[in-house]
């Protein structure tokens, strides 16, 4: 939550040109954006849930094969 | 004339159309509006450079990600950016477990006092008391007071951010000021 306080120290509430320059970075923004949008999918073998599912299917096939 | 210069001369709607097709063109919009969005978040956060920078970047990432949904409806592109920035700042305040301190200049506080029909001269104690009154307002009411008095925005700009009419922005603000006045009287 926000709490207003009186600016007793006369802190400047307008950024300087240097501060703006420091924060302005389109390359970083583009990189962050790409990371969010094109978030790499996990390879199948690194997904534990999918790995377990494939293992169960494999075991079922093995059982069916052994039964027959 | 270089391609960059040509691009920077395009209007907002032309740039938005280009950026919808290719994200690299969003850079020109970023260059055009970063400074004012950063100034906005910086002031709203009481001068915290790093958080203000992060929130400004987050604003542009969201704008970039939702650009396909953006439709030009006669309002400047900056209003849309301010709306996103406003939501980002509000979300930031909500997420804070401890109170996040936002500094207010004495002059700006006196503007609130004047509009709320409170004493034109105030001692430091009275100023502190008024700040406490502001702290008792709901977050949405504090937002409006911040935009109008601490960000010094016009009613037109506020209306564009909230997507309401100018008259409605005025009415909402004056109702809050009236409430501040009543709270002040009760506390006095």
PDB file of C-alpha atoms in Angstrom:
ATOM      1  CA  UNK A   1       0.000   0.000   0.000  1.00  0.00           C
ATOM      2  CA  UNK A   2       1.007   3.576  -0.586  1.00  0.00           C
ATOM      3  CA  UNK A   3       1.499   6.098   2.149  1.00  0.00           C
ATOM      4  CA  UNK A   4       1.810   9.792   1.377  1.00  0.00           C
ATOM      5  CA  UNK A   5       4.436  11.738   3.267  1.00  0.00           C
ATOM      6  CA  UNK A   6       5.400  15.385   3.194  1.00  0.00           C
ATOM      7  CA  UNK A   7       8.517  16.027   1.101  1.00  0.00           C
ATOM      8  CA  UNK A   8      10.466  17.658   3.912  1.00  0.00           C
ATOM      9  CA  UNK A   9      13.906  16.954   2.461  1.00  0.00           C
ATOM     10  CA  UNK A  10      12.888  18.818  -0.709  1.00  0.00           C
ATOM     11  CA  UNK A  11      13.705  15.673  -2.703  1.00  0.00           C
ATOM     12  CA  UNK A  12      13.412  16.388  -6.417  1.00  0.00           C
ATOM     13  CA  UNK A  13      10.491  14.524  -7.970  1.00  0.00           C
ATOM     14  CA  UNK A  14      11.508  15.094 -11.567  1.00  0.00           C
ATOM     15  CA  UNK A  15      14.121  12.785 -13.079  1.00  0.00           C
ATOM     16  CA  UNK A  16      17.299  14.274 -14.495  1.00  0.00           C
ATOM     17  CA  UNK A  17      18.307  13.755 -18.125  1.00  0.00           C
ATOM     18  CA  UNK A  18      20.984  11.317 -16.933  1.00  0.00           C
ATOM     19  CA  UNK A  19      18.430   9.232 -15.078  1.00  0.00           C
ATOM     20  CA  UNK A  20      16.208   9.117 -18.160  1.00  0.00           C
ATOM     21  CA  UNK A  21      19.154   8.102 -20.348  1.00  0.00           C
ATOM     22  CA  UNK A  22      20.096   5.370 -17.889  1.00  0.00           C
ATOM     23  CA  UNK A  23      16.646   3.833 -17.957  1.00  0.00           C
ATOM     24  CA  UNK A  24      15.863   4.273 -21.656  1.00  0.00           C
ATOM     25  CA  UNK A  25      16.928   1.124 -23.444  1.00  0.00           C
ATOM     26  CA  UNK A  26      14.900  -0.222 -26.318  1.00  0.00           C
ATOM     27  CA  UNK A  27      17.292  -3.128 -26.904  1.00  0.00           C
ATOM     28  CA  UNK A  28      16.610  -4.396 -23.372  1.00  0.00           C
ATOM     29  CA  UNK A  29      12.886  -3.898 -23.837  1.00  0.00           C
ATOM     30  CA  UNK A  30      12.910  -5.789 -27.132  1.00  0.00           C
ATOM     31  CA  UNK A  31      14.937  -8.586 -25.594  1.00  0.00           C
ATOM     32  CA  UNK A  32      12.540  -8.870 -22.610  1.00  0.00           C
ATOM     33  CA  UNK A  33       9.576  -8.799 -24.969  1.00  0.00           C
ATOM     34  CA  UNK A  34      11.001 -11.558 -27.166  1.00  0.00           C
ATOM     35  CA  UNK A  35      11.725 -13.611 -24.051  1.00  0.00           C
ATOM     36  CA  UNK A  36       8.092 -13.336 -22.955  1.00  0.00           C
ATOM     37  CA  UNK A  37       6.521 -13.850 -26.365  1.00  0.00           C
ATOM     38  CA  UNK A  38       8.808 -16.543 -27.659  1.00  0.00           C
ATOM     39  CA  UNK A  39       9.285 -18.325 -24.379  1.00  0.00           C
ATOM     40  CA  UNK A  40      11.017 -21.567 -25.338  1.00  0.00           C
ATOM     41  CA  UNK A  41       9.053 -24.717 -24.774  1.00  0.00           C
ATOM     42  CA  UNK A  42      10.647 -27.397 -22.624  1.00  0.00           C
ATOM     43  CA  UNK A  43      11.975 -30.341 -24.575  1.00  0.00           C
ATOM     44  CA  UNK A  44       9.812 -33.444 -24.069  1.00  0.00           C
ATOM     45  CA  UNK A  45      12.438 -35.347 -22.125  1.00  0.00           C
ATOM     46  CA  UNK A  46      12.755 -32.470 -19.613  1.00  0.00           C
ATOM     47  CA  UNK A  47       9.062 -32.314 -18.823  1.00  0.00           C
ATOM     48  CA  UNK A  48       8.502 -34.678 -15.841  1.00  0.00           C
ATOM     49  CA  UNK A  49       4.729 -34.962 -16.351  1.00  0.00           C
ATOM     50  CA  UNK A  50       5.035 -35.826 -20.007  1.00  0.00           C
ATOM     51  CA  UNK A  51       7.914 -38.162 -19.258  1.00  0.00           C
ATOM     52  CA  UNK A  52       5.759 -40.030 -16.727  1.00  0.00           C
ATOM     53  CA  UNK A  53       2.868 -40.232 -19.181  1.00  0.00           C
ATOM     54  CA  UNK A  54       5.109 -41.659 -21.905  1.00  0.00           C
ATOM     55  CA  UNK A  55       6.535 -44.150 -19.406  1.00  0.00           C
ATOM     56  CA  UNK A  56       3.038 -45.342 -18.402  1.00  0.00           C
ATOM     57  CA  UNK A  57       1.983 -45.707 -22.063  1.00  0.00           C
ATOM     58  CA  UNK A  58       5.200 -47.638 -22.746  1.00  0.00           C
ATOM     59  CA  UNK A  59       4.561 -49.949 -19.798  1.00  0.00           C
ATOM     60  CA  UNK A  60       0.982 -50.544 -20.934  1.00  0.00           C
ATOM     61  CA  UNK A  61       2.186 -51.540 -24.375  1.00  0.00           C
ATOM     62  CA  UNK A  62       4.764 -53.821 -22.818  1.00  0.00           C
ATOM     63  CA  UNK A  63       2.103 -55.496 -20.647  1.00  0.00           C
ATOM     64  CA  UNK A  64      -0.252 -55.924 -23.616  1.00  0.00           C
ATOM     65  CA  UNK A  65       2.623 -57.420 -25.619  1.00  0.00           C
ATOM     66  CA  UNK A  66       3.572 -59.818 -22.813  1.00  0.00           C
ATOM     67  CA  UNK A  67      -0.066 -60.862 -22.299  1.00  0.00           C
ATOM     68  CA  UNK A  68      -0.494 -61.709 -25.939  1.00  0.00           C
TER      69      UNK A  68
ATOM     70  CA  UNK B   1      17.269  11.902 -44.983  1.00  0.00           C
ATOM     71  CA  UNK B   2      18.020   8.650 -43.133  1.00  0.00           C
ATOM     72  CA  UNK B   3      15.374   5.962 -42.680  1.00  0.00           C
ATOM     73  CA  UNK B   4      15.386   6.602 -38.939  1.00  0.00           C
ATOM     74  CA  UNK B   5      14.596  10.283 -39.506  1.00  0.00           C
ATOM     75  CA  UNK B   6      11.822   9.384 -41.930  1.00  0.00           C
ATOM     76  CA  UNK B   7      10.286   6.982 -39.403  1.00  0.00           C
ATOM     77  CA  UNK B   8      10.507   9.491 -36.582  1.00  0.00           C
ATOM     78  CA  UNK B   9       8.511  11.966 -38.680  1.00  0.00           C
ATOM     79  CA  UNK B  10       5.564   9.599 -39.055  1.00  0.00           C
ATOM     80  CA  UNK B  11       2.407  10.214 -37.046  1.00  0.00           C
ATOM     81  CA  UNK B  12       1.469   7.994 -34.104  1.00  0.00           C
ATOM     82  CA  UNK B  13      -1.226   6.155 -36.041  1.00  0.00           C
ATOM     83  CA  UNK B  14       1.176   5.494 -38.944  1.00  0.00           C
ATOM     84  CA  UNK B  15       3.807   4.193 -36.535  1.00  0.00           C
ATOM     85  CA  UNK B  16       1.282   2.005 -34.729  1.00  0.00           C
ATOM     86  CA  UNK B  17       0.221   0.496 -38.065  1.00  0.00           C
ATOM     87  CA  UNK B  18       3.871  -0.256 -38.901  1.00  0.00           C
ATOM     88  CA  UNK B  19       4.613  -1.633 -35.421  1.00  0.00           C
ATOM     89  CA  UNK B  20       1.626  -3.955 -35.669  1.00  0.00           C
ATOM     90  CA  UNK B  21       3.336  -5.572 -38.650  1.00  0.00           C
ATOM     91  CA  UNK B  22       6.918  -5.464 -37.372  1.00  0.00           C
ATOM     92  CA  UNK B  23       7.809  -5.042 -33.708  1.00  0.00           C
ATOM     93  CA  UNK B  24      11.068  -3.204 -34.464  1.00  0.00           C
ATOM     94  CA  UNK B  25       9.034  -0.145 -35.504  1.00  0.00           C
ATOM     95  CA  UNK B  26       7.740   0.063 -31.957  1.00  0.00           C
ATOM     96  CA  UNK B  27      11.161   1.542 -31.169  1.00  0.00           C
ATOM     97  CA  UNK B  28      10.134   4.887 -32.643  1.00  0.00           C
ATOM     98  CA  UNK B  29       7.079   5.019 -30.382  1.00  0.00           C
ATOM     99  CA  UNK B  30       9.300   4.041 -27.460  1.00  0.00           C
ATOM    100  CA  UNK B  31      11.744   6.841 -28.278  1.00  0.00           C
ATOM    101  CA  UNK B  32       8.890   9.302 -28.568  1.00  0.00           C
ATOM    102  CA  UNK B  33       7.128   8.476 -25.300  1.00  0.00           C
ATOM    103  CA  UNK B  34       9.594   6.864 -22.920  1.00  0.00           C
ATOM    104  CA  UNK B  35      10.668  10.144 -21.304  1.00  0.00           C
ATOM    105  CA  UNK B  36       7.177  11.264 -20.361  1.00  0.00           C
ATOM    106  CA  UNK B  37       6.094   7.814 -19.133  1.00  0.00           C
ATOM    107  CA  UNK B  38       9.262   7.547 -17.055  1.00  0.00           C
ATOM    108  CA  UNK B  39       8.684  11.032 -15.614  1.00  0.00           C
ATOM    109  CA  UNK B  40       5.158   9.907 -14.727  1.00  0.00           C
ATOM    110  CA  UNK B  41       6.223   6.708 -12.931  1.00  0.00           C
ATOM    111  CA  UNK B  42       9.174   8.492 -11.303  1.00  0.00           C
ATOM    112  CA  UNK B  43       6.933  11.120  -9.749  1.00  0.00           C
ATOM    113  CA  UNK B  44       4.265   8.606  -8.765  1.00  0.00           C
ATOM    114  CA  UNK B  45       6.899   6.587  -6.932  1.00  0.00           C
ATOM    115  CA  UNK B  46       8.291   9.595  -5.123  1.00  0.00           C
ATOM    116  CA  UNK B  47      11.591   9.580  -7.038  1.00  0.00           C
ATOM    117  CA  UNK B  48      12.543   5.904  -6.883  1.00  0.00           C
ATOM    118  CA  UNK B  49      14.577   5.663 -10.092  1.00  0.00           C
ATOM    119  CA  UNK B  50      15.028   1.919 -10.404  1.00  0.00           C
ATOM    120  CA  UNK B  51      11.411   0.948  -9.669  1.00  0.00           C
ATOM    121  CA  UNK B  52      10.139   3.787 -11.879  1.00  0.00           C
ATOM    122  CA  UNK B  53      12.424   2.543 -14.673  1.00  0.00           C
ATOM    123  CA  UNK B  54      11.158  -1.021 -14.280  1.00  0.00           C
ATOM    124  CA  UNK B  55       7.530   0.082 -14.310  1.00  0.00           C
ATOM    125  CA  UNK B  56       8.108   2.265 -17.378  1.00  0.00           C
ATOM    126  CA  UNK B  57       9.748  -0.686 -19.173  1.00  0.00           C
ATOM    127  CA  UNK B  58       6.883  -2.937 -18.077  1.00  0.00           C
ATOM    128  CA  UNK B  59       4.425  -0.404 -19.483  1.00  0.00           C
ATOM    129  CA  UNK B  60       6.072  -0.545 -22.889  1.00  0.00           C
ATOM    130  CA  UNK B  61       6.339  -4.350 -22.857  1.00  0.00           C
ATOM    131  CA  UNK B  62       2.594  -4.554 -22.173  1.00  0.00           C
ATOM    132  CA  UNK B  63       1.884  -1.957 -24.851  1.00  0.00           C
ATOM    133  CA  UNK B  64       3.991  -3.909 -27.329  1.00  0.00           C
ATOM    134  CA  UNK B  65       2.310  -7.190 -26.421  1.00  0.00           C
ATOM    135  CA  UNK B  66      -1.184  -5.701 -26.734  1.00  0.00           C
ATOM    136  CA  UNK B  67      -0.578  -3.451 -29.709  1.00  0.00           C
ATOM    137  CA  UNK B  68      -2.748  -5.613 -31.976  1.00  0.00           C
ATOM    138  CA  UNK B  69      -5.725  -4.815 -29.726  1.00  0.00           C
ATOM    139  CA  UNK B  70      -5.061  -1.069 -29.802  1.00  0.00           C
ATOM    140  CA  UNK B  71      -7.534   0.893 -31.891  1.00  0.00           C
ATOM    141  CA  UNK B  72      -7.210   4.554 -32.689  1.00  0.00           C
ATOM    142  CA  UNK B  73     -10.343   6.250 -31.323  1.00  0.00           C
ATOM    143  CA  UNK B  74      -9.318   9.857 -31.580  1.00  0.00           C
ATOM    144  CA  UNK B  75      -7.332   9.850 -28.344  1.00  0.00           C
ATOM    145  CA  UNK B  76      -3.565  10.344 -28.434  1.00  0.00           C
ATOM    146  CA  UNK B  77      -1.445   7.175 -28.251  1.00  0.00           C
ATOM    147  CA  UNK B  78       0.143   8.568 -25.086  1.00  0.00           C
ATOM    148  CA  UNK B  79      -3.219   8.305 -23.254  1.00  0.00           C
ATOM    149  CA  UNK B  80      -3.185   4.569 -23.838  1.00  0.00           C
ATOM    150  CA  UNK B  81       0.378   4.381 -22.518  1.00  0.00           C
ATOM    151  CA  UNK B  82      -0.549   6.465 -19.466  1.00  0.00           C
ATOM    152  CA  UNK B  83      -3.464   4.138 -18.788  1.00  0.00           C
ATOM    153  CA  UNK B  84      -1.156   1.113 -18.832  1.00  0.00           C
ATOM    154  CA  UNK B  85       1.402   2.952 -16.670  1.00  0.00           C
ATOM    155  CA  UNK B  86      -1.337   3.966 -14.240  1.00  0.00           C
ATOM    156  CA  UNK B  87      -2.401   0.304 -13.907  1.00  0.00           C
ATOM    157  CA  UNK B  88       1.197  -0.787 -13.428  1.00  0.00           C
ATOM    158  CA  UNK B  89       1.735   1.760 -10.660  1.00  0.00           C
ATOM    159  CA  UNK B  90      -1.549   0.826  -8.934  1.00  0.00           C
ATOM    160  CA  UNK B  91      -0.644  -2.853  -9.141  1.00  0.00           C
ATOM    161  CA  UNK B  92       2.778  -2.083  -7.681  1.00  0.00           C
ATOM    162  CA  UNK B  93       1.216  -0.271  -4.709  1.00  0.00           C
ATOM    163  CA  UNK B  94      -1.237  -3.129  -4.112  1.00  0.00           C
ATOM    164  CA  UNK B  95       1.573  -5.680  -4.127  1.00  0.00           C
ATOM    165  CA  UNK B  96       3.573  -3.855  -1.463  1.00  0.00           C
ATOM    166  CA  UNK B  97       3.263  -5.660   1.853  1.00  0.00           C
ATOM    167  CA  UNK B  98       4.723  -2.727   3.747  1.00  0.00           C
ATOM    168  CA  UNK B  99       3.617   0.837   3.187  1.00  0.00           C
ATOM    169  CA  UNK B 100       5.365   2.441   0.229  1.00  0.00           C
ATOM    170  CA  UNK B 101       6.157   6.049   0.967  1.00  0.00           C
ATOM    171  CA  UNK B 102       5.276   8.649  -1.697  1.00  0.00           C
ATOM    172  CA  UNK B 103       6.564  12.187  -1.122  1.00  0.00           C
ATOM    173  CA  UNK B 104       4.332  15.173  -1.749  1.00  0.00           C
ATOM    174  CA  UNK B 105       5.637  18.695  -2.263  1.00  0.00           C
ATOM    175  CA  UNK B 106       4.246  21.307   0.115  1.00  0.00           C
ATOM    176  CA  UNK B 107       3.062  23.478  -2.775  1.00  0.00           C
ATOM    177  CA  UNK B 108       1.056  20.639  -4.292  1.00  0.00           C
ATOM    178  CA  UNK B 109      -0.459  19.822  -0.918  1.00  0.00           C
ATOM    179  CA  UNK B 110      -1.528  23.429  -0.554  1.00  0.00           C
ATOM    180  CA  UNK B 111      -3.246  23.161  -3.952  1.00  0.00           C
ATOM    181  CA  UNK B 112      -5.307  20.251  -2.582  1.00  0.00           C
ATOM    182  CA  UNK B 113      -6.069  22.272   0.569  1.00  0.00           C
ATOM    183  CA  UNK B 114      -7.167  25.271  -1.494  1.00  0.00           C
ATOM    184  CA  UNK B 115      -9.467  23.233  -3.737  1.00  0.00           C
ATOM    185  CA  UNK B 116     -10.919  21.372  -0.748  1.00  0.00           C
ATOM    186  CA  UNK B 117     -11.721  24.723   0.926  1.00  0.00           C
ATOM    187  CA  UNK B 118      -9.331  24.115   3.797  1.00  0.00           C
ATOM    188  CA  UNK B 119      -7.245  26.912   5.367  1.00  0.00           C
ATOM    189  CA  UNK B 120      -5.066  28.809   2.907  1.00  0.00           C
ATOM    190  CA  UNK B 121      -2.277  28.915   5.491  1.00  0.00           C
ATOM    191  CA  UNK B 122      -1.262  25.725   7.232  1.00  0.00           C
ATOM    192  CA  UNK B 123       1.306  24.963   9.896  1.00  0.00           C
ATOM    193  CA  UNK B 124       3.561  21.936   9.458  1.00  0.00           C
ATOM    194  CA  UNK B 125       1.333  19.994  11.897  1.00  0.00           C
ATOM    195  CA  UNK B 126      -1.740  20.851   9.870  1.00  0.00           C
ATOM    196  CA  UNK B 127       0.014  19.821   6.679  1.00  0.00           C
ATOM    197  CA  UNK B 128       0.907  16.497   8.291  1.00  0.00           C
ATOM    198  CA  UNK B 129      -2.720  16.136   9.326  1.00  0.00           C
ATOM    199  CA  UNK B 130      -3.894  16.756   5.766  1.00  0.00           C
ATOM    200  CA  UNK B 131      -1.444  14.131   4.487  1.00  0.00           C
ATOM    201  CA  UNK B 132      -2.964  11.697   7.008  1.00  0.00           C
ATOM    202  CA  UNK B 133      -6.420  12.556   5.683  1.00  0.00           C
ATOM    203  CA  UNK B 134      -5.238  11.742   2.155  1.00  0.00           C
ATOM    204  CA  UNK B 135      -3.874   8.438   3.427  1.00  0.00           C
ATOM    205  CA  UNK B 136      -7.365   7.505   4.627  1.00  0.00           C
ATOM    206  CA  UNK B 137      -8.849   7.774   1.136  1.00  0.00           C
ATOM    207  CA  UNK B 138      -9.504   4.721  -0.995  1.00  0.00           C
ATOM    208  CA  UNK B 139      -6.757   3.847  -3.445  1.00  0.00           C
ATOM    209  CA  UNK B 140      -8.807   4.842  -6.503  1.00  0.00           C
ATOM    210  CA  UNK B 141      -9.503   8.236  -4.909  1.00  0.00           C
ATOM    211  CA  UNK B 142      -5.832   8.713  -4.057  1.00  0.00           C
ATOM    212  CA  UNK B 143      -4.993   7.913  -7.693  1.00  0.00           C
ATOM    213  CA  UNK B 144      -7.231  10.672  -8.946  1.00  0.00           C
ATOM    214  CA  UNK B 145      -5.862  13.213  -6.462  1.00  0.00           C
ATOM    215  CA  UNK B 146      -2.331  12.225  -7.439  1.00  0.00           C
ATOM    216  CA  UNK B 147      -2.999  12.655 -11.137  1.00  0.00           C
ATOM    217  CA  UNK B 148      -4.701  16.001 -10.727  1.00  0.00           C
ATOM    218  CA  UNK B 149      -2.533  17.655  -8.087  1.00  0.00           C
ATOM    219  CA  UNK B 150       0.790  15.851  -7.881  1.00  0.00           C
ATOM    220  CA  UNK B 151       1.133  15.001 -11.554  1.00  0.00           C
ATOM    221  CA  UNK B 152      -0.553  18.304 -12.419  1.00  0.00           C
ATOM    222  CA  UNK B 153      -2.615  16.760 -15.184  1.00  0.00           C
ATOM    223  CA  UNK B 154      -5.521  18.543 -16.820  1.00  0.00           C
ATOM    224  CA  UNK B 155      -9.033  17.118 -16.550  1.00  0.00           C
ATOM    225  CA  UNK B 156      -8.810  16.332 -20.261  1.00  0.00           C
ATOM    226  CA  UNK B 157      -5.695  14.200 -19.720  1.00  0.00           C
ATOM    227  CA  UNK B 158      -7.262  12.449 -16.718  1.00  0.00           C
ATOM    228  CA  UNK B 159     -10.408  11.780 -18.733  1.00  0.00           C
ATOM    229  CA  UNK B 160      -8.313  10.220 -21.504  1.00  0.00           C
ATOM    230  CA  UNK B 161      -6.518   7.923 -19.063  1.00  0.00           C
ATOM    231  CA  UNK B 162      -9.742   6.688 -17.480  1.00  0.00           C
ATOM    232  CA  UNK B 163     -11.627   6.727 -20.780  1.00  0.00           C
ATOM    233  CA  UNK B 164     -14.356   8.949 -19.323  1.00  0.00           C
ATOM    234  CA  UNK B 165     -15.636  12.401 -20.239  1.00  0.00           C
ATOM    235  CA  UNK B 166     -13.882  15.525 -19.057  1.00  0.00           C
ATOM    236  CA  UNK B 167     -16.999  16.539 -17.094  1.00  0.00           C
ATOM    237  CA  UNK B 168     -17.004  13.163 -15.365  1.00  0.00           C
ATOM    238  CA  UNK B 169     -13.326  13.512 -14.437  1.00  0.00           C
ATOM    239  CA  UNK B 170     -14.062  16.939 -12.992  1.00  0.00           C
ATOM    240  CA  UNK B 171     -17.084  15.681 -11.072  1.00  0.00           C
ATOM    241  CA  UNK B 172     -15.178  12.717  -9.593  1.00  0.00           C
ATOM    242  CA  UNK B 173     -12.303  14.946  -8.516  1.00  0.00           C
ATOM    243  CA  UNK B 174     -14.556  17.527  -6.868  1.00  0.00           C
ATOM    244  CA  UNK B 175     -16.475  14.826  -5.016  1.00  0.00           C
ATOM    245  CA  UNK B 176     -13.210  13.558  -3.562  1.00  0.00           C
ATOM    246  CA  UNK B 177     -12.181  17.105  -2.639  1.00  0.00           C
ATOM    247  CA  UNK B 178     -15.531  17.547  -0.928  1.00  0.00           C
ATOM    248  CA  UNK B 179     -14.914  14.334   0.981  1.00  0.00           C
ATOM    249  CA  UNK B 180     -11.443  15.551   1.991  1.00  0.00           C
ATOM    250  CA  UNK B 181     -13.011  18.810   3.215  1.00  0.00           C
ATOM    251  CA  UNK B 182     -15.576  16.923   5.329  1.00  0.00           C
ATOM    252  CA  UNK B 183     -12.959  14.564   6.757  1.00  0.00           C
ATOM    253  CA  UNK B 184     -10.833  17.575   7.649  1.00  0.00           C
ATOM    254  CA  UNK B 185     -13.714  19.298   9.442  1.00  0.00           C
ATOM    255  CA  UNK B 186     -14.490  16.144  11.417  1.00  0.00           C
ATOM    256  CA  UNK B 187     -10.881  15.804  12.483  1.00  0.00           C
ATOM    257  CA  UNK B 188     -10.469  19.463  13.442  1.00  0.00           C
TER     258      UNK B 188
END
